mmCIF file of N, CA, C and O in Angstrom:
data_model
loop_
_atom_site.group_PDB
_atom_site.id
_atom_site.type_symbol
_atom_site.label_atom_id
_atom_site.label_comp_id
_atom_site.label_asym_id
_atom_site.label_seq_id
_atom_site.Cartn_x
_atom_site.Cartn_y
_atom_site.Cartn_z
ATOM 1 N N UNK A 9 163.315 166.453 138.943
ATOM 2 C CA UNK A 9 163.304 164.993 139.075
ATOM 3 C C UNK A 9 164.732 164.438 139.092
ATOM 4 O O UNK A 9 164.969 163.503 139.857
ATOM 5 N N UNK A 10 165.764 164.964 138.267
ATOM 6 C CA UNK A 10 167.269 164.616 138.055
ATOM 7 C C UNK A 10 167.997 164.761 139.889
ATOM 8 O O UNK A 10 168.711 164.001 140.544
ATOM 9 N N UNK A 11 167.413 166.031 140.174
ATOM 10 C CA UNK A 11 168.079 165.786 141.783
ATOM 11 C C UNK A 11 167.308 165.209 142.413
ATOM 12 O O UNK A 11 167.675 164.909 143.549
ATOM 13 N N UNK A 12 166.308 164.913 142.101
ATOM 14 C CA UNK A 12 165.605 164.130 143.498
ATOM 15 C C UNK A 12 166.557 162.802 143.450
ATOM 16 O O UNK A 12 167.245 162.319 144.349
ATOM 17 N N UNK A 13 166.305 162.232 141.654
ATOM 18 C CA UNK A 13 166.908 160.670 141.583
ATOM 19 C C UNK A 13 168.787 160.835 142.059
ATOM 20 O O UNK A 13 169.368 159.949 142.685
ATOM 21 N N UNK A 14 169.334 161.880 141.688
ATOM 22 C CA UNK A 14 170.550 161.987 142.625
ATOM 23 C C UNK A 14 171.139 161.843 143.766
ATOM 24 O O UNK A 14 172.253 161.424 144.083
ATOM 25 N N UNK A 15 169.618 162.528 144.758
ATOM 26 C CA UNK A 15 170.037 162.398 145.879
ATOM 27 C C UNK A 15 169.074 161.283 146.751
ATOM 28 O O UNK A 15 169.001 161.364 147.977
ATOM 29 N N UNK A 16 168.572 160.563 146.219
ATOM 30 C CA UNK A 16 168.806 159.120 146.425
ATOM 31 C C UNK A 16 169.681 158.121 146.266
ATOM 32 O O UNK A 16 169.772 157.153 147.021
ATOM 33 N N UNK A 17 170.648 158.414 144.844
ATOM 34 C CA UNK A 17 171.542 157.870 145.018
ATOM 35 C C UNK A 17 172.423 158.053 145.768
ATOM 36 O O UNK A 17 172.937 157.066 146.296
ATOM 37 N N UNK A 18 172.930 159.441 146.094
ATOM 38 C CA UNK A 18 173.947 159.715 147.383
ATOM 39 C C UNK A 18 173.251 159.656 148.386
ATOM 40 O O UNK A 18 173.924 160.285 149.202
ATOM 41 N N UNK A 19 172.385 159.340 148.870
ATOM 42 C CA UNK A 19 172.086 158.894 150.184
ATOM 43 C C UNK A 19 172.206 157.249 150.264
ATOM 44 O O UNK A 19 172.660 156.800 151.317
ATOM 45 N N UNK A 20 171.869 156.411 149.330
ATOM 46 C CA UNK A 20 171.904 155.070 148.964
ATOM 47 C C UNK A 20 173.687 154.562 149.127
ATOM 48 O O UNK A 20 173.936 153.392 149.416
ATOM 49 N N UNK A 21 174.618 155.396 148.946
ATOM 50 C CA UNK A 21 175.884 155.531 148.766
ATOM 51 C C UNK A 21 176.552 155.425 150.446
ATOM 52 O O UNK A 21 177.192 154.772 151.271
ATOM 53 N N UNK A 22 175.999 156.324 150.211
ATOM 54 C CA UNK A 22 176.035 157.039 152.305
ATOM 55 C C UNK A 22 175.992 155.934 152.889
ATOM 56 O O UNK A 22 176.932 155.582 153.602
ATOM 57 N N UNK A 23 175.022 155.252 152.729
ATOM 58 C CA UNK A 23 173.801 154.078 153.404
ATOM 59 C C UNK A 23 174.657 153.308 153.862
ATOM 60 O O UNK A 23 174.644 152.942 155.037
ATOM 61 N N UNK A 24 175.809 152.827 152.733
ATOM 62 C CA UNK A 24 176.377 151.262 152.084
ATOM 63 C C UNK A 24 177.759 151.975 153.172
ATOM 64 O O UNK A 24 178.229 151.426 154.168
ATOM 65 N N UNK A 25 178.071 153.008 152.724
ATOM 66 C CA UNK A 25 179.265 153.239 153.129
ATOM 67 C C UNK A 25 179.518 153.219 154.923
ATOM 68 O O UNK A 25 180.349 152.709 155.674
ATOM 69 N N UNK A 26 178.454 153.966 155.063
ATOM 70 C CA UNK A 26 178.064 153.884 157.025
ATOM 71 C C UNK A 26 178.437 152.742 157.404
ATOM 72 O O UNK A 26 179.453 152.373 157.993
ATOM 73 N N UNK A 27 177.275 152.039 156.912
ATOM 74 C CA UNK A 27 177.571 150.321 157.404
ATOM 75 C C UNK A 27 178.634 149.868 157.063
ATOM 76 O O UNK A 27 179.389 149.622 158.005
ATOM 77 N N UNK A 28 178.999 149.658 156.099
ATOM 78 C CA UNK A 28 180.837 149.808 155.705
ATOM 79 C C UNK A 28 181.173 149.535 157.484
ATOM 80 O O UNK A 28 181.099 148.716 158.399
ATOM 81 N N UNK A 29 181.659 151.171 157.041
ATOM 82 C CA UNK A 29 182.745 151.648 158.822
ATOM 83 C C UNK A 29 182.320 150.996 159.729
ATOM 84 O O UNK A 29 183.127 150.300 160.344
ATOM 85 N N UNK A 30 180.898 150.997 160.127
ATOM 86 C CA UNK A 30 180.315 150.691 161.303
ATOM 87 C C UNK A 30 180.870 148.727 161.301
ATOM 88 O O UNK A 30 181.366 148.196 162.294
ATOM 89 N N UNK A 31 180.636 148.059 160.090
ATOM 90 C CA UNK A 31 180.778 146.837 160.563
ATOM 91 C C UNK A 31 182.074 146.559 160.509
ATOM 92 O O UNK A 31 182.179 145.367 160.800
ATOM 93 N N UNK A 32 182.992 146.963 160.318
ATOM 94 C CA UNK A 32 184.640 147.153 160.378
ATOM 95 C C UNK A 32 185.195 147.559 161.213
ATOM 96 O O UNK A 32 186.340 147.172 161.447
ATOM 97 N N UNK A 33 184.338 148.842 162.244
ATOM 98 C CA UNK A 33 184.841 148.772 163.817
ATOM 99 C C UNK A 33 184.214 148.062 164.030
ATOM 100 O O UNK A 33 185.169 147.347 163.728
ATOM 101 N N UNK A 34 182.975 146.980 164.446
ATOM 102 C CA UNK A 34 182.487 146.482 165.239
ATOM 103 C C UNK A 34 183.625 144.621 164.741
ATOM 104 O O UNK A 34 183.658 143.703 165.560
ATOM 105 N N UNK A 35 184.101 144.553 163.848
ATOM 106 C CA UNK A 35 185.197 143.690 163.715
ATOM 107 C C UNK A 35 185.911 143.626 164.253
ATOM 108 O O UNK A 35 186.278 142.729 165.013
ATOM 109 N N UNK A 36 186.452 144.890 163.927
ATOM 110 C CA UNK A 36 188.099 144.992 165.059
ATOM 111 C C UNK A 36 187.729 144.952 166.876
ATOM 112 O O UNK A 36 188.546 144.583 167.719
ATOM 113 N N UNK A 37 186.265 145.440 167.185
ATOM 114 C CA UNK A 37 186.273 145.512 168.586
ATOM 115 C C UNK A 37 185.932 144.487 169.493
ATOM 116 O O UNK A 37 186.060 144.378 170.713
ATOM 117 N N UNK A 38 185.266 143.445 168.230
ATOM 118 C CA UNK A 38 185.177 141.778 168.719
ATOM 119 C C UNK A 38 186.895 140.914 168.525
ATOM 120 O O UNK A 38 187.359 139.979 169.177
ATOM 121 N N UNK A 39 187.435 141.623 167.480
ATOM 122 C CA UNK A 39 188.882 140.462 167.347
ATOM 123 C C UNK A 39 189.463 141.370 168.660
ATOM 124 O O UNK A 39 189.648 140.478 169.488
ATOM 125 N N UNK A 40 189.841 142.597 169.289
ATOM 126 C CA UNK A 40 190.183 143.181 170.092
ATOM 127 C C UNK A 40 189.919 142.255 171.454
ATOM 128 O O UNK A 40 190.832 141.825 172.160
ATOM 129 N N UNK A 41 188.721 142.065 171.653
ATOM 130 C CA UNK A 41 187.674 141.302 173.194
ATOM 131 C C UNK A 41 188.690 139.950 173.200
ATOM 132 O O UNK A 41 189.619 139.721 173.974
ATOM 133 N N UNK A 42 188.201 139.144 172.087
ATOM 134 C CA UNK A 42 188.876 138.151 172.102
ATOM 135 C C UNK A 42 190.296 137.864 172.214
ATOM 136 O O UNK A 42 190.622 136.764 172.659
ATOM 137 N N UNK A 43 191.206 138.725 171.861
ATOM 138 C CA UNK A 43 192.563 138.716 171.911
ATOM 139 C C UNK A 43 192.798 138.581 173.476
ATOM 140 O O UNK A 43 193.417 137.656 174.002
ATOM 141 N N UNK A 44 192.132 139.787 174.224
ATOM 142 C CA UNK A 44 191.728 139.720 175.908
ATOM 143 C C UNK A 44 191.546 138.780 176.444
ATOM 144 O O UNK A 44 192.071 138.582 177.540
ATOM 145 N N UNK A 45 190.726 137.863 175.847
ATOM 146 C CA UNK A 45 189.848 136.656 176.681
ATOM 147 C C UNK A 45 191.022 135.374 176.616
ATOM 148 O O UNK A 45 191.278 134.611 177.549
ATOM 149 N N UNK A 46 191.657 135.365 175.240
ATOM 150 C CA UNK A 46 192.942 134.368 175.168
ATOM 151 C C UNK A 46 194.018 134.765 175.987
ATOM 152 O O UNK A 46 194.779 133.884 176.388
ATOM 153 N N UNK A 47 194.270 136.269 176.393
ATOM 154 C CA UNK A 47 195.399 136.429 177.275
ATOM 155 C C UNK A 47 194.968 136.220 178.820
ATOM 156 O O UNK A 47 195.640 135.942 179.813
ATOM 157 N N UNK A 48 193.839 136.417 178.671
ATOM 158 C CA UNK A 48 193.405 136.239 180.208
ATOM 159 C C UNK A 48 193.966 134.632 180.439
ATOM 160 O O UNK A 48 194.637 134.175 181.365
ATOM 161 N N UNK A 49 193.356 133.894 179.086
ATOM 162 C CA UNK A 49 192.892 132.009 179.772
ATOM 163 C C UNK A 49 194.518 131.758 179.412
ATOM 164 O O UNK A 49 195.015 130.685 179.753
ATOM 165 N N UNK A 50 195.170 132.554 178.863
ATOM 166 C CA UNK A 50 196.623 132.303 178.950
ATOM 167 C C UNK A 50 197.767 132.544 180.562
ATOM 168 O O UNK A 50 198.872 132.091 180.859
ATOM 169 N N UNK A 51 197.101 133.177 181.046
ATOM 170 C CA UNK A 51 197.588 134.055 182.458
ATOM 171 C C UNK A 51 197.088 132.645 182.938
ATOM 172 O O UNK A 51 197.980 131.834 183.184
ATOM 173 N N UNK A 52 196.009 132.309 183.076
ATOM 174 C CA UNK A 52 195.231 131.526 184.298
ATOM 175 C C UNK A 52 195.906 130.042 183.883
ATOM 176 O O UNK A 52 195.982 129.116 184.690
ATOM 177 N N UNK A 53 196.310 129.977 182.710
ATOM 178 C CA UNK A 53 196.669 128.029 182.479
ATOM 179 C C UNK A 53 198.321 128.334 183.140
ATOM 180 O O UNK A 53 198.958 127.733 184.005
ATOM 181 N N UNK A 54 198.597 129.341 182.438
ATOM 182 C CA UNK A 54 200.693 129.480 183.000
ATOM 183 C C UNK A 54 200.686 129.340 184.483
ATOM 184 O O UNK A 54 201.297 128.488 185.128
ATOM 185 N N UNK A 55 199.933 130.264 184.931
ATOM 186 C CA UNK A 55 199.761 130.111 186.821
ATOM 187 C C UNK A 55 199.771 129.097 186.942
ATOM 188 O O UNK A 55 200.754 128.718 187.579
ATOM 189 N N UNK A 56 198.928 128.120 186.542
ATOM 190 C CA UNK A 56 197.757 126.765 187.615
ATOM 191 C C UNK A 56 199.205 126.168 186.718
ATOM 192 O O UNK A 56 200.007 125.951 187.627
ATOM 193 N N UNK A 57 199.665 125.929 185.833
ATOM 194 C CA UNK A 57 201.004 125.452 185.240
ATOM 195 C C UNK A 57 202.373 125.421 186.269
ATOM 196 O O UNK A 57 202.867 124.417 186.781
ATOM 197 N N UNK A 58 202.820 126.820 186.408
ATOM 198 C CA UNK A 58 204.156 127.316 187.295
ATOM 199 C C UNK A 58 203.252 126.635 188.639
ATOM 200 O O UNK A 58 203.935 125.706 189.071
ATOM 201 N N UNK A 59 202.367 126.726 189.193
ATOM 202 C CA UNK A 59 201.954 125.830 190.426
ATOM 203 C C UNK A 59 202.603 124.675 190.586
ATOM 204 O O UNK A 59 203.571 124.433 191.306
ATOM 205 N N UNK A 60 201.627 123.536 189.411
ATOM 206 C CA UNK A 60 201.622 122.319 189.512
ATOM 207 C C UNK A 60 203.900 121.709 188.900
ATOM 208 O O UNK A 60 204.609 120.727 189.118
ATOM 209 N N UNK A 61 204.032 122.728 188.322
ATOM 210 C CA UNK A 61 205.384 122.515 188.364
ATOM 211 C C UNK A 61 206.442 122.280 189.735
ATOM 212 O O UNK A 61 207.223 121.399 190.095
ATOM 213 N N UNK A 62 205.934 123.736 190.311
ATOM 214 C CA UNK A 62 206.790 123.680 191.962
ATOM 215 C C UNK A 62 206.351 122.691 192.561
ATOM 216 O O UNK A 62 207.225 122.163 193.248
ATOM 217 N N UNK A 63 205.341 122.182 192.610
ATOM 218 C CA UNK A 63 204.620 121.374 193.482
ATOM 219 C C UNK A 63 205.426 120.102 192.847
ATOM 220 O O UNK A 63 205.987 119.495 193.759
ATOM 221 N N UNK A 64 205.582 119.707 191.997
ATOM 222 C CA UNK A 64 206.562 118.544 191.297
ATOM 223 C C UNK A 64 207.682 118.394 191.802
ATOM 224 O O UNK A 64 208.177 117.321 192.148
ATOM 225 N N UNK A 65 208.268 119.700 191.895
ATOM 226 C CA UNK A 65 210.143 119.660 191.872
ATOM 227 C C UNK A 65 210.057 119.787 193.222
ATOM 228 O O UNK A 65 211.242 119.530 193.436
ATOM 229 N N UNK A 66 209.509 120.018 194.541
ATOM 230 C CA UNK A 66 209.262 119.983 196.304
ATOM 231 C C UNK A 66 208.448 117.996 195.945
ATOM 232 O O UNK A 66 209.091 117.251 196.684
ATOM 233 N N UNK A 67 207.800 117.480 195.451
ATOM 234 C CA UNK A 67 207.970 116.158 195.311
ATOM 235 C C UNK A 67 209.213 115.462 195.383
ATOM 236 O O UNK A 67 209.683 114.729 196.252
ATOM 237 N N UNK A 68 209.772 115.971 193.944
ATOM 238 C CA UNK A 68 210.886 115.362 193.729
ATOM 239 C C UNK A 68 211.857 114.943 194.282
ATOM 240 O O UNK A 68 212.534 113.915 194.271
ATOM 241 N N UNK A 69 211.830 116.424 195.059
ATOM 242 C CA UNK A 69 213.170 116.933 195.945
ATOM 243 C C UNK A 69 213.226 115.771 197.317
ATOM 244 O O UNK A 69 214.166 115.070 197.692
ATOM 245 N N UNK A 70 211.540 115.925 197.973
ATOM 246 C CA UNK A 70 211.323 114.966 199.156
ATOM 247 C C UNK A 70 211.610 113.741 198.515
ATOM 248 O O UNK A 70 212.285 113.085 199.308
ATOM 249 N N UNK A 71 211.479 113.279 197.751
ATOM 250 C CA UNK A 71 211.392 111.742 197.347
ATOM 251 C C UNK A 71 213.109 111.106 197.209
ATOM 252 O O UNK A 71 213.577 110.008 197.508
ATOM 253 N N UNK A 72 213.659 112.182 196.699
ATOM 254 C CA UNK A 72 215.091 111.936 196.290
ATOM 255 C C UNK A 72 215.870 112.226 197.611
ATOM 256 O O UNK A 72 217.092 112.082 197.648
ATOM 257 N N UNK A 73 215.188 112.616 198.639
ATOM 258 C CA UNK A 73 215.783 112.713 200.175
ATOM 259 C C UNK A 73 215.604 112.085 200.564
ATOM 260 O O UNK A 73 216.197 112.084 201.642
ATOM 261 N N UNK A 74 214.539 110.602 200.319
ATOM 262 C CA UNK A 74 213.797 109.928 201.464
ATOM 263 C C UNK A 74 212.793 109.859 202.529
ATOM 264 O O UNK A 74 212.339 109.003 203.288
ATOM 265 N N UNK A 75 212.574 111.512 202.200
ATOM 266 C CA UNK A 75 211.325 111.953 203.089
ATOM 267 C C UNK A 75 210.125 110.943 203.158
ATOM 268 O O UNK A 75 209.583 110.441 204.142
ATOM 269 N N UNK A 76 209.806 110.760 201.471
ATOM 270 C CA UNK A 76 208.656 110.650 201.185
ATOM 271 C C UNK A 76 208.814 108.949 200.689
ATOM 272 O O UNK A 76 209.906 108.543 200.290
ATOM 273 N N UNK A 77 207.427 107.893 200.777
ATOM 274 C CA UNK A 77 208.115 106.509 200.814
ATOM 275 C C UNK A 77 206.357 106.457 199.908
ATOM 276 O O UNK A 77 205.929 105.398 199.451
#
């Protein structure tokens, strides 16, 4: 009876500890995704950004020539 109730407890141990690891990678592999998803929407705002910049200073440029009225 002493090992049976033993090795319930080390399996009960096991149990806690599995899930442990398991939900500690599945942490890091969601903060991981997300780190991705902010560099992505970081890439896509700087672009559509450095765009709407050039597109300013070719304004500018025409306007301060007279091109543009």
């Amino acid at each position: 009876r002493d090992v049976r109730l033993q090795h319930a407890a080390a399996t009960k141990v096991q149990t806690i500890f599995r899930g442990y690891v398991t939900k500690k990678a599945f942490e890091f592999t969601v903060s991981r995704l997300v780190k991705m998803q902010s560099v992505g929407r970081m890439f896509l705002q700087r672009s559509k950004f450095t765009k709407l910049r050039k597109s300013c200073v070719v304004a500018q440029k025409l306007r301060a020539d007279g091109d543009c009225k």
